[in-house]
Coordinates of N, CA, C and O in Angstrom, one line a residue:
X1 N 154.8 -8.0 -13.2 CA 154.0 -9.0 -13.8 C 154.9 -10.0 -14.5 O 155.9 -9.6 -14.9
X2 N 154.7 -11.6 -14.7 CA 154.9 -12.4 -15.1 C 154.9 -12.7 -16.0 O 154.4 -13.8 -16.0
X3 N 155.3 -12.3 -17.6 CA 155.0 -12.5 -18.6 C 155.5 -13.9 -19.0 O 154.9 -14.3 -20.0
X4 N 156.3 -14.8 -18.6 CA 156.8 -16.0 -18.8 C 155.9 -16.7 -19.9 O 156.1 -17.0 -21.1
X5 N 154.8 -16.9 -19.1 CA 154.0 -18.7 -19.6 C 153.1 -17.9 -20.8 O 152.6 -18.5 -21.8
X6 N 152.8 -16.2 -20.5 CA 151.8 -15.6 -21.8 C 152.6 -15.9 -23.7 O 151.8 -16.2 -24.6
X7 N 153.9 -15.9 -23.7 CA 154.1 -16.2 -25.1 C 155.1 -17.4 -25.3 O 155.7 -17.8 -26.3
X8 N 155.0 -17.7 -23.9 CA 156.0 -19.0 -24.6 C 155.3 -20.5 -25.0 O 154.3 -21.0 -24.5
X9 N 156.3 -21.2 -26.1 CA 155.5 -22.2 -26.5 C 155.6 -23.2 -25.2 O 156.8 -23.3 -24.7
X10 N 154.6 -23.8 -24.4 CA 154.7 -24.6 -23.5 C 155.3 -26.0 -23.7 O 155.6 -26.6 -22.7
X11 N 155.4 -26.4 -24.7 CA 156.6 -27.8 -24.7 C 157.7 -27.3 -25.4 O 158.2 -28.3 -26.0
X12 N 158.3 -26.2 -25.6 CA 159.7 -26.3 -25.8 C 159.8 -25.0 -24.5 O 161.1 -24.9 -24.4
X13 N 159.4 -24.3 -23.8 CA 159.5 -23.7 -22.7 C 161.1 -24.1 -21.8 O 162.1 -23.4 -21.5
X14 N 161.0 -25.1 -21.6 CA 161.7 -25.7 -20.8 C 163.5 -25.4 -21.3 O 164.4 -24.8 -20.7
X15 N 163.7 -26.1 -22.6 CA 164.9 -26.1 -23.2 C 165.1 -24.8 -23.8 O 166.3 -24.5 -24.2
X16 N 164.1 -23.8 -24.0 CA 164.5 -23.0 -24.3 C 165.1 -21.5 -23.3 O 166.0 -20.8 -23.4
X17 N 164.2 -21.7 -22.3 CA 164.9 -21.4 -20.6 C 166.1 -21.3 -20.5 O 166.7 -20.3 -21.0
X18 N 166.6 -22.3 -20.0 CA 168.0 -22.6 -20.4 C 168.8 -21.8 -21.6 O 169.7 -21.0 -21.4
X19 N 168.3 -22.4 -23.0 CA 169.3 -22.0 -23.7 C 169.3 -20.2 -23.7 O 170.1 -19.5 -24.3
X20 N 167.8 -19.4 -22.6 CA 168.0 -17.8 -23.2 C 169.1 -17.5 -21.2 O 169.8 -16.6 -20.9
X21 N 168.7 -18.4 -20.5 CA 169.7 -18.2 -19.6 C 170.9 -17.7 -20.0 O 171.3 -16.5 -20.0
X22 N 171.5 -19.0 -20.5 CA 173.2 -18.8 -21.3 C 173.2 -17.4 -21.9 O 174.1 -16.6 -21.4
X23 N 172.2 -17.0 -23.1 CA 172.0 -16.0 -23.4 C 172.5 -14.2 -22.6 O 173.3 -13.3 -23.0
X24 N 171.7 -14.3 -21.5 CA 171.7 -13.7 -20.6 C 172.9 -13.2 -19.8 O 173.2 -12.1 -19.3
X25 N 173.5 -14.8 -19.7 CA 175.0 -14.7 -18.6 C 176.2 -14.3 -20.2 O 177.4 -14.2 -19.7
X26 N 176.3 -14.3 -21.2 CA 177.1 -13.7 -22.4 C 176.6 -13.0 -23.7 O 176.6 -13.4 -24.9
X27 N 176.0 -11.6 -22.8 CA 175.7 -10.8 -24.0 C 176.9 -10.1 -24.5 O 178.0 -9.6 -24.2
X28 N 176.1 -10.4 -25.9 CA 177.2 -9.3 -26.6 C 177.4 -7.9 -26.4 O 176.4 -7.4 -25.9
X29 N 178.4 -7.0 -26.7 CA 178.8 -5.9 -26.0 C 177.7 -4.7 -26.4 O 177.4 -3.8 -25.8
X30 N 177.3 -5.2 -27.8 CA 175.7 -4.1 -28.3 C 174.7 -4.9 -27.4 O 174.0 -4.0 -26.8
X31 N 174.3 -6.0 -27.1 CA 172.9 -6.0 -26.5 C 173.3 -5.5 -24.7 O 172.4 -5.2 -24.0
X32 N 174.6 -5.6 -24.2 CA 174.8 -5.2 -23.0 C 174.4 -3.7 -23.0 O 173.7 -3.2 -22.2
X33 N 175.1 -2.8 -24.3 CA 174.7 -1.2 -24.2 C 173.4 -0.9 -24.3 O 173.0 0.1 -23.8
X34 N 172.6 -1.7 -24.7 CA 171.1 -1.5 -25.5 C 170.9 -1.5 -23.6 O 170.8 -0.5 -22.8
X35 N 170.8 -3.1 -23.2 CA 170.0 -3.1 -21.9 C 170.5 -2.1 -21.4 O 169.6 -1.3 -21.0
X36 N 171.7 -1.8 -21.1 CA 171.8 -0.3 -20.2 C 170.9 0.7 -20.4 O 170.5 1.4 -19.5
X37 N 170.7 0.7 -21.3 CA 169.2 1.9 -21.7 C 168.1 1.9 -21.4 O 167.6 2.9 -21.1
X38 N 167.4 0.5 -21.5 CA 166.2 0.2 -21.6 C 165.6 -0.8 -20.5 O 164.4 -1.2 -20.3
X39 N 166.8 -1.0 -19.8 CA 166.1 -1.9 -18.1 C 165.5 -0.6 -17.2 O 165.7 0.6 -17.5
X40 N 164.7 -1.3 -16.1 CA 164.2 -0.9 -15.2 C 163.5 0.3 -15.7 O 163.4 1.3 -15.0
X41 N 163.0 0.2 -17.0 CA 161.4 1.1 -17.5 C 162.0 2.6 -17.8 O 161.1 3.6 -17.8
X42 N 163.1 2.8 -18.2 CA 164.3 3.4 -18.5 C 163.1 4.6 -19.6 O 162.8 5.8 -19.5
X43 N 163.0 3.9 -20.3 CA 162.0 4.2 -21.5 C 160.5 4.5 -21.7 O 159.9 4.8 -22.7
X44 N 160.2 4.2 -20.3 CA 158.8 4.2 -19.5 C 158.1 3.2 -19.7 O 156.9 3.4 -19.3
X45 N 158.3 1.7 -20.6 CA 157.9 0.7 -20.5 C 158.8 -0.3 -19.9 O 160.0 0.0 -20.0
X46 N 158.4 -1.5 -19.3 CA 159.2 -2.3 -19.3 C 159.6 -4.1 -20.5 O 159.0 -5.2 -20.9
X47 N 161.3 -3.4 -20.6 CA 161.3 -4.6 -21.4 C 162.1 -5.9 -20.9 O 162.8 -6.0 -19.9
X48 N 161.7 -6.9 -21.9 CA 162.8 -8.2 -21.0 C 163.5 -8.3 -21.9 O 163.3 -7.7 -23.0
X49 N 164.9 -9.4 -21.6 CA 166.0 -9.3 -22.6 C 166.1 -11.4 -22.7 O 166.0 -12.1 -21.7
X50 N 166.2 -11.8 -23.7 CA 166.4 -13.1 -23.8 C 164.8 -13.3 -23.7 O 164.7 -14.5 -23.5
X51 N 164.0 -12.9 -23.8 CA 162.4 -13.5 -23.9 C 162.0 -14.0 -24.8 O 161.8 -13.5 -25.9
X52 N 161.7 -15.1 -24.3 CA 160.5 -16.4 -25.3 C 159.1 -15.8 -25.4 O 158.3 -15.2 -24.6
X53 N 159.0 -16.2 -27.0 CA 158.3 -15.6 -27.4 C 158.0 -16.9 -28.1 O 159.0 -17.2 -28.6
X54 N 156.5 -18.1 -28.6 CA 156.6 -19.0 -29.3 C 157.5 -19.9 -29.5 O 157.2 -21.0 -29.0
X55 N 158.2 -19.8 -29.9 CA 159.9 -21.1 -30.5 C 160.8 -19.9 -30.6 O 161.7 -19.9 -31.5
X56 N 160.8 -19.1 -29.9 CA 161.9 -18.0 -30.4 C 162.1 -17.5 -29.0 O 161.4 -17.6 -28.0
X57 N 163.7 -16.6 -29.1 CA 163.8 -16.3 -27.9 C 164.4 -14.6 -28.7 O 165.1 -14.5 -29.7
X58 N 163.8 -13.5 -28.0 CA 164.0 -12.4 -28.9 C 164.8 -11.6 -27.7 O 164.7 -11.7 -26.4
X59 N 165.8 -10.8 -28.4 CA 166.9 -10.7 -27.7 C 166.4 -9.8 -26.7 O 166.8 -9.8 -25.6
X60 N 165.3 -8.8 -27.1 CA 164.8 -7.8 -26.0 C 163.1 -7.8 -26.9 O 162.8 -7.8 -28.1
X61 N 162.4 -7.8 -25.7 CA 161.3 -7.5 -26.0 C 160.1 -6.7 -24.8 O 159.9 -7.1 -23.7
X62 N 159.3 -5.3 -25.6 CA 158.4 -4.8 -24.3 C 157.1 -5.4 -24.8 O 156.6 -5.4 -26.0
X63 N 156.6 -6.0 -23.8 CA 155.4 -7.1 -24.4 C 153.7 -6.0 -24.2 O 152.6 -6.1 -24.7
X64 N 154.2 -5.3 -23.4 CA 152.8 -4.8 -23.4 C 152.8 -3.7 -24.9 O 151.8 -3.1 -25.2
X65 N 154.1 -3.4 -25.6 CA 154.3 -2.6 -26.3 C 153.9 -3.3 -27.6 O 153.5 -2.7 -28.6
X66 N 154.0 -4.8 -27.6 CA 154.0 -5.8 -28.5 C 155.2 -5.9 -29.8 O 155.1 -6.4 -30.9
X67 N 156.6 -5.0 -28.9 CA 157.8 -5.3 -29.6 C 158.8 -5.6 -29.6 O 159.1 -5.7 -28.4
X68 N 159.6 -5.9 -30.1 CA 160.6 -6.7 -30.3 C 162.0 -6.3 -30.8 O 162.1 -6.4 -32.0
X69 N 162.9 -6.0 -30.1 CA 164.3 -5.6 -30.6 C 165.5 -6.4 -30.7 O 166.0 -6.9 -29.7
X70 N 165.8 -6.6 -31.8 CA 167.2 -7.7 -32.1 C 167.8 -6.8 -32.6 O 167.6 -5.7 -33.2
X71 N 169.1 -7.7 -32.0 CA 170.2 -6.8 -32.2 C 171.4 -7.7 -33.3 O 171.8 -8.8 -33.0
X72 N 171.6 -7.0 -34.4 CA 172.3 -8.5 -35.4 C 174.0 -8.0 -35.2 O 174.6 -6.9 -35.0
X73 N 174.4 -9.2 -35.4 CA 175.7 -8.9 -35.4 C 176.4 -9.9 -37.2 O 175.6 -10.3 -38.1
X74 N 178.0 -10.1 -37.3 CA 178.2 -10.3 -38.6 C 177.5 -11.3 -38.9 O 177.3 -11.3 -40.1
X75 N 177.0 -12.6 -38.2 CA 176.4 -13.7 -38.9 C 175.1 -13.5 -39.4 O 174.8 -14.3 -40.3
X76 N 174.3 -12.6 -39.1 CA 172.8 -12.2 -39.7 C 173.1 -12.1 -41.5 O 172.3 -12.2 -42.4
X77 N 174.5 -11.8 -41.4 CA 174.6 -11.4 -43.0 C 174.5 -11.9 -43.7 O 174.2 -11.5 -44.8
X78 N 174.6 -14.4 -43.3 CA 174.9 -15.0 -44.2 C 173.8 -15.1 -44.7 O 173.0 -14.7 -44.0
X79 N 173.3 -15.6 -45.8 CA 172.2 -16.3 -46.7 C 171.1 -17.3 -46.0 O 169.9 -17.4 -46.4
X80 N 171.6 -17.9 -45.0 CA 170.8 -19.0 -44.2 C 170.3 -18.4 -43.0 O 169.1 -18.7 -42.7
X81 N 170.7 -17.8 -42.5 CA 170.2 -16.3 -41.3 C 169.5 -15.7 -41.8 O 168.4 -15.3 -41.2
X82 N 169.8 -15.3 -42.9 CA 169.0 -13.5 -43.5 C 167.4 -14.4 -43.3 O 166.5 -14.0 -42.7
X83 N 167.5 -15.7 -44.0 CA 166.1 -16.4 -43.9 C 165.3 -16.9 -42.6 O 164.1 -17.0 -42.2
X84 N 166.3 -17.2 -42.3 CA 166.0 -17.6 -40.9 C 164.9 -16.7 -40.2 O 163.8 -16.9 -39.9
X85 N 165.8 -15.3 -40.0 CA 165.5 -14.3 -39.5 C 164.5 -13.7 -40.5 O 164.7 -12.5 -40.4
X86 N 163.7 -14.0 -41.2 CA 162.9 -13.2 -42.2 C 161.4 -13.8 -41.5 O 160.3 -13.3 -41.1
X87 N 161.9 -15.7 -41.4 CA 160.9 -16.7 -41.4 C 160.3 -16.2 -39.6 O 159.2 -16.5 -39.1
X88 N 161.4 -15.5 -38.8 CA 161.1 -15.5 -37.3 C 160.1 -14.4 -37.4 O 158.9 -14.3 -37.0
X89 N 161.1 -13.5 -38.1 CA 160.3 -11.7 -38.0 C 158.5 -12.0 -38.4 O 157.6 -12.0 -37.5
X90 N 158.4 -12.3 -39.9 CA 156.9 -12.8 -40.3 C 156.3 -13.5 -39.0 O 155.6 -12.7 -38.4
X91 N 156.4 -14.6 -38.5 CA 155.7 -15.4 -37.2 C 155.5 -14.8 -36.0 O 154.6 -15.3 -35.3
X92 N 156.6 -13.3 -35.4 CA 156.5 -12.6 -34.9 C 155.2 -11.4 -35.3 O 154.2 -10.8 -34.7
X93 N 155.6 -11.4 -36.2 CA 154.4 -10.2 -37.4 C 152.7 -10.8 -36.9 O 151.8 -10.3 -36.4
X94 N 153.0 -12.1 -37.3 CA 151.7 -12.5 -37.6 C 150.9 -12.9 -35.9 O 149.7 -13.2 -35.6
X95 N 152.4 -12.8 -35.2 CA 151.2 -12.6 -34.0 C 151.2 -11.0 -33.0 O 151.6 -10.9 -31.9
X96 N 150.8 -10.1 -33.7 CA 151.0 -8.9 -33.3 C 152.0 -8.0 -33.2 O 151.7 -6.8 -33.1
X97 N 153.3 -8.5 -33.1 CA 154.7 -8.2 -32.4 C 155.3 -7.5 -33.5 O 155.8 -8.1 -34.5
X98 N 155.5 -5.8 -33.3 CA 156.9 -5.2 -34.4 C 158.1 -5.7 -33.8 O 158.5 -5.9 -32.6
X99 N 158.9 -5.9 -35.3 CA 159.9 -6.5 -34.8 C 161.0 -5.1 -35.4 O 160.9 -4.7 -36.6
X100 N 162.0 -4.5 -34.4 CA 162.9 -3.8 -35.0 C 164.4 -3.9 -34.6 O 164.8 -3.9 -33.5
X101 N 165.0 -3.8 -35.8 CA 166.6 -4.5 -35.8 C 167.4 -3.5 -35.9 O 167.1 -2.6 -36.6
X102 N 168.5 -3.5 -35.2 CA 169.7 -2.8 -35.0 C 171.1 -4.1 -35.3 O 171.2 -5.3 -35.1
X103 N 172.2 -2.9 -36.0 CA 173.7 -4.2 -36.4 C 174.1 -3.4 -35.0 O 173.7 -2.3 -34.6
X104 N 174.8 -4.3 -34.2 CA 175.7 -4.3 -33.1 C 176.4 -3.0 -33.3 O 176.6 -2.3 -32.3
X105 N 176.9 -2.6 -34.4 CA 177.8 -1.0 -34.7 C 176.6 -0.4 -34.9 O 177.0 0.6 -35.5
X106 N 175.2 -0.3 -34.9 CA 174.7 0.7 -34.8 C 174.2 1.5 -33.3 O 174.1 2.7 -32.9
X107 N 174.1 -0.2 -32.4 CA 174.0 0.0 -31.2 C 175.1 0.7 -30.5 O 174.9 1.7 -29.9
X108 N 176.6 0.2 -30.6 CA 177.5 0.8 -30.2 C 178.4 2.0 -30.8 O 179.3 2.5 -30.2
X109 N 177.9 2.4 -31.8 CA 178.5 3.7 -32.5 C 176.9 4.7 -32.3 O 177.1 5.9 -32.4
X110 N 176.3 4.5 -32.2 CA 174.6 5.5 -32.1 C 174.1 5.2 -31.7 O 173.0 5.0 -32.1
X111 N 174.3 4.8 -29.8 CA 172.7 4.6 -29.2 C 172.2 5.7 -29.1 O 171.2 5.4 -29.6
X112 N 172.1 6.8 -28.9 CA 171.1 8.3 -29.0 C 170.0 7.6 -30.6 O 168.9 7.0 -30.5
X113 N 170.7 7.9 -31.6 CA 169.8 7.1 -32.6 C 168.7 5.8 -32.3 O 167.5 5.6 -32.4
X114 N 169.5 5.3 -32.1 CA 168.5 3.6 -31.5 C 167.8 4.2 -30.8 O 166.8 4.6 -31.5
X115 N 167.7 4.5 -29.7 CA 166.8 5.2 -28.6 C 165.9 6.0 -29.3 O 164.7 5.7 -29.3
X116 N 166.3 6.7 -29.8 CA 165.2 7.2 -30.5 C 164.5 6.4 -31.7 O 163.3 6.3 -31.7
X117 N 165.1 5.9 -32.7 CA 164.1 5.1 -33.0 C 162.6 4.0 -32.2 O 161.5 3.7 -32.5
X118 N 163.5 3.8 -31.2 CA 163.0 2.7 -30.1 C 161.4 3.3 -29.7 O 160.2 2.9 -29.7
X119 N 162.0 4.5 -29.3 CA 161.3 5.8 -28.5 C 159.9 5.9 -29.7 O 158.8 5.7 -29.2
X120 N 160.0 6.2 -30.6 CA 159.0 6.4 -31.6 C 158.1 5.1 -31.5 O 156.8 5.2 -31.4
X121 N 158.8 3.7 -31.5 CA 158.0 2.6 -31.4 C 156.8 2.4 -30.6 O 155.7 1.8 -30.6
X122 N 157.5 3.1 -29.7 CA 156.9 3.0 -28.1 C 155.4 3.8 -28.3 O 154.7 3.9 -27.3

């Protein structure tokens, strides 16, 4: 199934394409271990990775699960992120979507952990 055109905003669709492309061709080394886990229904849902979602492109999401997994690395820490990412999570929230976050060392020092938290979501 095509989930494309179901949550993305249709006039920024275009530029944002592109920018989760790029995304895609240089994951970081936690969202590369995550996808190892969780492509091809791994988890018995399927999720996408770089999916638009509204004005947002969320690093992994299973849409029929209505969730959402980011993966933060050191910049989530600064002051202007933490908000950022608070203002994404709420607009995510408020359109049905759990949003659950993993730091890049949690991904790569505990995927069994992640997984299982994930797994619970599900």
């Amino acid at each position: 199934m095509d989930y494309k055109f179901k949550t993305a905003d249709p006039f920024l669709y275009n530029l944002l394409k592109e920018y989760a492309k790029e995304n895609r061709k240089k994951p970081t080394e936690a969202e590369t271990v995550l996808w190892d886990c969780i492509k091809e229904r791994q988890l018995g849902q399927p999720f996408r990775r770089q999916h638009i979602i509204g004005e947002f492109i969320a690093d992994f999401a299973c849409i029929p699960a209505k969730l959402v997994i980011e993966t933060d690395g050191g910049y989530h820490q600064l002051p202007e992120q933490q908000i950022s990412d608070e203002q994404r999570q709420k607009w995510l929230e408020s359109q049905g979507f759990t949003v659950i976050r993993f730091t890049n060392e949690e991904v790569i020092n505990d995927i069994d952990n992640v997984l299982e938290i994930i797994k619970q979501y599900l």
